[in-house]
mmCIF file of C-alpha atoms in Angstrom:
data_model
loop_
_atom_site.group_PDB
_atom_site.id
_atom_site.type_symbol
_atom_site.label_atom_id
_atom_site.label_comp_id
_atom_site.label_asym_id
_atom_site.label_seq_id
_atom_site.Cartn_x
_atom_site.Cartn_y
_atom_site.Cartn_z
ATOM 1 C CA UNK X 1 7.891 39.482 -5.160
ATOM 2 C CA UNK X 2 9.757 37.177 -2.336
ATOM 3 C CA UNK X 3 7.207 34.378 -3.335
ATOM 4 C CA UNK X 4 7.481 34.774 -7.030
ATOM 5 C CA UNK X 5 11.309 34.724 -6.495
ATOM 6 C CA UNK X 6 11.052 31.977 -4.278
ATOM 7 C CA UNK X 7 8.987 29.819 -6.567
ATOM 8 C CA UNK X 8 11.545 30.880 -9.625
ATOM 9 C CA UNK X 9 14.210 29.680 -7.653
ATOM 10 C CA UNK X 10 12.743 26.140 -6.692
ATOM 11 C CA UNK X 11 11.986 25.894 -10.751
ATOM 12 C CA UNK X 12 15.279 26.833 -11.504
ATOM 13 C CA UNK X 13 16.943 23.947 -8.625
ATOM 14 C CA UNK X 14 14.555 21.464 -10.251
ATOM 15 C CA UNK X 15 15.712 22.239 -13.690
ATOM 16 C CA UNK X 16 19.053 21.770 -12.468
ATOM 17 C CA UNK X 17 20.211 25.670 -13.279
ATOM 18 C CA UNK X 18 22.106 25.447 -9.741
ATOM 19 C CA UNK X 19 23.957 28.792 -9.908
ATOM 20 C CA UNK X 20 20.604 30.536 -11.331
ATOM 21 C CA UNK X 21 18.764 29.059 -8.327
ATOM 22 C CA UNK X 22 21.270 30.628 -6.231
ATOM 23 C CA UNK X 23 21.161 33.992 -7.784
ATOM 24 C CA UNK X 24 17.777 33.887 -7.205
ATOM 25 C CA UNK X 25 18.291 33.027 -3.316
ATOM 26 C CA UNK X 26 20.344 35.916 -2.736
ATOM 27 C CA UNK X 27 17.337 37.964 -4.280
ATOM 28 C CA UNK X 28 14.590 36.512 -1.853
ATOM 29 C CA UNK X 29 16.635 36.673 1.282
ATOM 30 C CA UNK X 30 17.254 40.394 0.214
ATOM 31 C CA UNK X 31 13.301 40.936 0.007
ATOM 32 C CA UNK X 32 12.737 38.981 3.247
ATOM 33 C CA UNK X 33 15.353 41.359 4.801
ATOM 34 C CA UNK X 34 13.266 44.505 3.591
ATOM 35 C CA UNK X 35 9.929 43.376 4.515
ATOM 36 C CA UNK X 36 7.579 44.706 6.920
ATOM 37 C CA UNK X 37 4.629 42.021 6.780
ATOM 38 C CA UNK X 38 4.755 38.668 8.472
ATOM 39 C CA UNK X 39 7.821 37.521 8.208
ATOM 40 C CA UNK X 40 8.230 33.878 9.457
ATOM 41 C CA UNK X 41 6.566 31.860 6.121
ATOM 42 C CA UNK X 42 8.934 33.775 3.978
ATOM 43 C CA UNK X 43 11.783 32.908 6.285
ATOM 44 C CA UNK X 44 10.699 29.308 5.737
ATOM 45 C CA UNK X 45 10.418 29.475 1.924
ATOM 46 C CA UNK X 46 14.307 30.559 2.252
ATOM 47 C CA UNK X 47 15.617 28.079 4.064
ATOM 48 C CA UNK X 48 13.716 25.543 1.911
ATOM 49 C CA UNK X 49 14.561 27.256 -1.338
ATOM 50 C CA UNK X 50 18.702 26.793 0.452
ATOM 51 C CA UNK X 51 17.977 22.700 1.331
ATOM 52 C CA UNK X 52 16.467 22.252 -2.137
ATOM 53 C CA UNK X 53 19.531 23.808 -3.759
ATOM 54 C CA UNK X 54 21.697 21.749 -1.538
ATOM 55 C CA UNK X 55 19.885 18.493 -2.420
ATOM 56 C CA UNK X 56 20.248 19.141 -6.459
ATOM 57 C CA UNK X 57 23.721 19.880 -5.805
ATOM 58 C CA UNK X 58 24.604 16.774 -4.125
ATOM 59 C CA UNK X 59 24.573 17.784 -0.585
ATOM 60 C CA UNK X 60 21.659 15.370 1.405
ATOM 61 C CA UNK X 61 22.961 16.171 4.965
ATOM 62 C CA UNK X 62 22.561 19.637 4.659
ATOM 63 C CA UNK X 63 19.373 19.816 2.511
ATOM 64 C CA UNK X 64 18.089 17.271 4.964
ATOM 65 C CA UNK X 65 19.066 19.307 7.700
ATOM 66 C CA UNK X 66 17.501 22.822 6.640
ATOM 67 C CA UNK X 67 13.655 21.219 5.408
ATOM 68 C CA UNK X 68 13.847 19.393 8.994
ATOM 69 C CA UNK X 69 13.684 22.999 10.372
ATOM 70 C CA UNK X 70 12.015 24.816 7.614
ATOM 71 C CA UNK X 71 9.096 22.018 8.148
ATOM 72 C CA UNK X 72 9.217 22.247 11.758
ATOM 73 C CA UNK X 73 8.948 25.614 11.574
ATOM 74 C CA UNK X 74 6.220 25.443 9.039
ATOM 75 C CA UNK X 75 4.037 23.305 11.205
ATOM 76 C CA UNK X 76 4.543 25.680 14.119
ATOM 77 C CA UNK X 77 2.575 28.600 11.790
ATOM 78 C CA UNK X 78 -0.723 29.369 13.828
ATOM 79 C CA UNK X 79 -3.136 28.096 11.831
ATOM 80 C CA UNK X 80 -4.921 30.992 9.461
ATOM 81 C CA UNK X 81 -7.267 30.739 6.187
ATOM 82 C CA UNK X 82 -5.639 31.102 4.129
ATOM 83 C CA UNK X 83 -2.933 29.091 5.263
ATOM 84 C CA UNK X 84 0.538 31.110 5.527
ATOM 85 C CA UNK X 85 2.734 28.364 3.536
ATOM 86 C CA UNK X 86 1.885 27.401 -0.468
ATOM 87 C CA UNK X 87 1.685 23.649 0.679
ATOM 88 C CA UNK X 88 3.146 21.721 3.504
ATOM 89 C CA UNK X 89 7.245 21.798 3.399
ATOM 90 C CA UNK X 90 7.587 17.979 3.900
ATOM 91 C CA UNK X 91 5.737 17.627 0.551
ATOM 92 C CA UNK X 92 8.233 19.798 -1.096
ATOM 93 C CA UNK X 93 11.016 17.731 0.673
ATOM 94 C CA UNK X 94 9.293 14.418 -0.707
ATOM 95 C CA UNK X 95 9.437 15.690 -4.093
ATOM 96 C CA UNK X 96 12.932 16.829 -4.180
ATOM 97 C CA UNK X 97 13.976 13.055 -2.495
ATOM 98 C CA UNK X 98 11.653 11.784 -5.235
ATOM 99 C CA UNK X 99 13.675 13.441 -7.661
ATOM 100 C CA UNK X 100 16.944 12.557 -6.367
ATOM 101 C CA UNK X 101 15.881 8.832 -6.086
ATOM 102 C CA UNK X 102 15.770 8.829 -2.246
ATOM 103 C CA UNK X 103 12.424 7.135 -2.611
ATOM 104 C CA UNK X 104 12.865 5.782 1.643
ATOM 105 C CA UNK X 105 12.888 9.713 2.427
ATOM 106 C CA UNK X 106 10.172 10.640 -0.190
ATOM 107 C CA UNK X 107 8.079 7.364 1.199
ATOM 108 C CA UNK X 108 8.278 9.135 4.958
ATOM 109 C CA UNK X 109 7.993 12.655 4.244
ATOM 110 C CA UNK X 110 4.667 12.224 1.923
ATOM 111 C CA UNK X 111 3.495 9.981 4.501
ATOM 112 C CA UNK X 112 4.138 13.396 6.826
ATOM 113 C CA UNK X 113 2.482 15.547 4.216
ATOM 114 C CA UNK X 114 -0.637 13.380 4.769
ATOM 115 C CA UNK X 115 -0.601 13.655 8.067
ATOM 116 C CA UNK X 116 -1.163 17.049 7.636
ATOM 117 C CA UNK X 117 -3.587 17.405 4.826
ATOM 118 C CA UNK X 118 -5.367 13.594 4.651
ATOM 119 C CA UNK X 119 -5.830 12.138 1.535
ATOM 120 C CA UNK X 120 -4.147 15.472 -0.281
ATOM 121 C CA UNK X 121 -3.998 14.150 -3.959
ATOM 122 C CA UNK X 122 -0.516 15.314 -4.498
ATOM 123 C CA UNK X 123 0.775 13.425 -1.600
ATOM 124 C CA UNK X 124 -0.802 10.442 -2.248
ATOM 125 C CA UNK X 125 0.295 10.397 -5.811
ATOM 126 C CA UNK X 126 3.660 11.255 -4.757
ATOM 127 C CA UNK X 127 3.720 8.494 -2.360
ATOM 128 C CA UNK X 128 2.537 5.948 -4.969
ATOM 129 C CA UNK X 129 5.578 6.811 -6.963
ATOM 130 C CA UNK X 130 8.362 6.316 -3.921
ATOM 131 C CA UNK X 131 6.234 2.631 -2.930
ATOM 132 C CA UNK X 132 7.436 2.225 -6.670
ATOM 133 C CA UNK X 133 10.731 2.995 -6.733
ATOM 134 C CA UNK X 134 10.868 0.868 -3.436
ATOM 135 C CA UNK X 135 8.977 -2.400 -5.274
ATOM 136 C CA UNK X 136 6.476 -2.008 -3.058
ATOM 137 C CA UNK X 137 3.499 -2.291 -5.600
ATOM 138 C CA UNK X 138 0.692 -3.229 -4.281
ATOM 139 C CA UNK X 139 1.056 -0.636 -1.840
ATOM 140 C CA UNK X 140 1.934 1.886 -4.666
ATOM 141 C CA UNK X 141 -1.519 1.075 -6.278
ATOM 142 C CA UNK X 142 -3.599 1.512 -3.100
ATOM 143 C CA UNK X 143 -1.752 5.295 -2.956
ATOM 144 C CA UNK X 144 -2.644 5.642 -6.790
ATOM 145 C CA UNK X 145 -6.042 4.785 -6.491
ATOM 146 C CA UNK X 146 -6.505 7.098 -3.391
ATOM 147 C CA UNK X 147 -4.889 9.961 -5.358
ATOM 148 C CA UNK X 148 -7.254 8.991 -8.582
ATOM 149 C CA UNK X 149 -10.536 9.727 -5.672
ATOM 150 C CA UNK X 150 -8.836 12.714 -4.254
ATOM 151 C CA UNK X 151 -8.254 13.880 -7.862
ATOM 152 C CA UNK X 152 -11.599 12.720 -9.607
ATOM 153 C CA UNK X 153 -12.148 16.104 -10.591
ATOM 154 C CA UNK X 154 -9.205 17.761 -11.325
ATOM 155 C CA UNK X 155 -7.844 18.326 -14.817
ATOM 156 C CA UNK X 156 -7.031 15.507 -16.840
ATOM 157 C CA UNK X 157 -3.722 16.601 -18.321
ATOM 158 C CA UNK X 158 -2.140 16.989 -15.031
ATOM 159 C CA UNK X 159 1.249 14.867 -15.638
ATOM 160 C CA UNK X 160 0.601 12.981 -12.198
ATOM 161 C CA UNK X 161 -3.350 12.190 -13.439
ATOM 162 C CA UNK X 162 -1.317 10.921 -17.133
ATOM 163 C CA UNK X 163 0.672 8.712 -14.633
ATOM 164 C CA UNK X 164 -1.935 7.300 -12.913
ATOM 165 C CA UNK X 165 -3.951 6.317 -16.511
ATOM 166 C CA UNK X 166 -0.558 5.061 -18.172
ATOM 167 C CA UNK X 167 0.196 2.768 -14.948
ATOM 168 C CA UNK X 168 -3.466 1.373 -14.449
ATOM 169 C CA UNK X 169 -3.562 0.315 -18.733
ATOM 170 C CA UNK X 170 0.410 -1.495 -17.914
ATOM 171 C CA UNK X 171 -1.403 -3.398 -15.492
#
């Protein structure tokens, strides 16, 4: 229930429903308080449920702040299959500075993501999109066209494979 909450509350930040995002918060810190199980990813998916609410709402230092330790923290997790977090925290970071139009931070932190996971097609595509929004094209298309390979068999709808096909016919 924690990580359905969690992910609620993430939709709910990106949607810009601040005070339901909150609401939901308070709800998955009071199932991390009441669980048993491993405790430590769900500790994580607070505090970076807390820095992307912060971030939406306007407040980069401490958003910044909180996914520096949730994805330190993160990394630290001993390494299990399946692995303990949904997907590496600097990629959610990356998204949210995305968003936000921090594309410097997003550039760094997907860069990080791919450090982690190489040549993870969300990353890559995700990268391609901050190289954009910092006129760095040519870069932006290398990062597109490795996200295309990584993706080559993935559904077509996705919205970031409809990117990829709407930016390589504008070219």
């Amino acid at each position: 229930n924690a990580w359905r909450l969690w992910a609620m509350g993430l939709a709910y930040a990106a949607s810009g429903q601040l005070d339901r995002a909150r609401a939901t918060l308070s709800e998955v810190e009071k199932n991390v308080a009441s669980t048993t199980a491993t405790i430590e990813p769900l500790k994580i998916a607070v505090m970076e449920l807390e820095a992307t609410i912060a971030a939406r709402g306007g407040d980069r230092k401490k958003a910044y702040d909180l996914y520096r330790k949730a994805a330190d923290r993160e990394a630290a997790l001993l390494y299990t299959e399946p692995p303990p977090y949904p997907r590496p925290v600097v990629e959610g970071w990356a998204n949210v500075a995305l968003a936000i139009g921090d594309f410097a931070t997003a550039r760094h932190e997907y860069r990080e993501a791919l450090a982690r996971e190489p040549e993870s097609g969300r990353a890559l595509l995700g990268l391609a999109a901050a190289l954009d929004g910092l006129g760095k094209t040519s870069e932006a298309r290398d990062a597109r066209q490795r996200g295309a390979k990584a993706w080559a068999k993935a559904d077509s709808d996705l919205p970031q494979l409809q990117a990829v096909r709407a930016s390589t016919q504008a070219s």
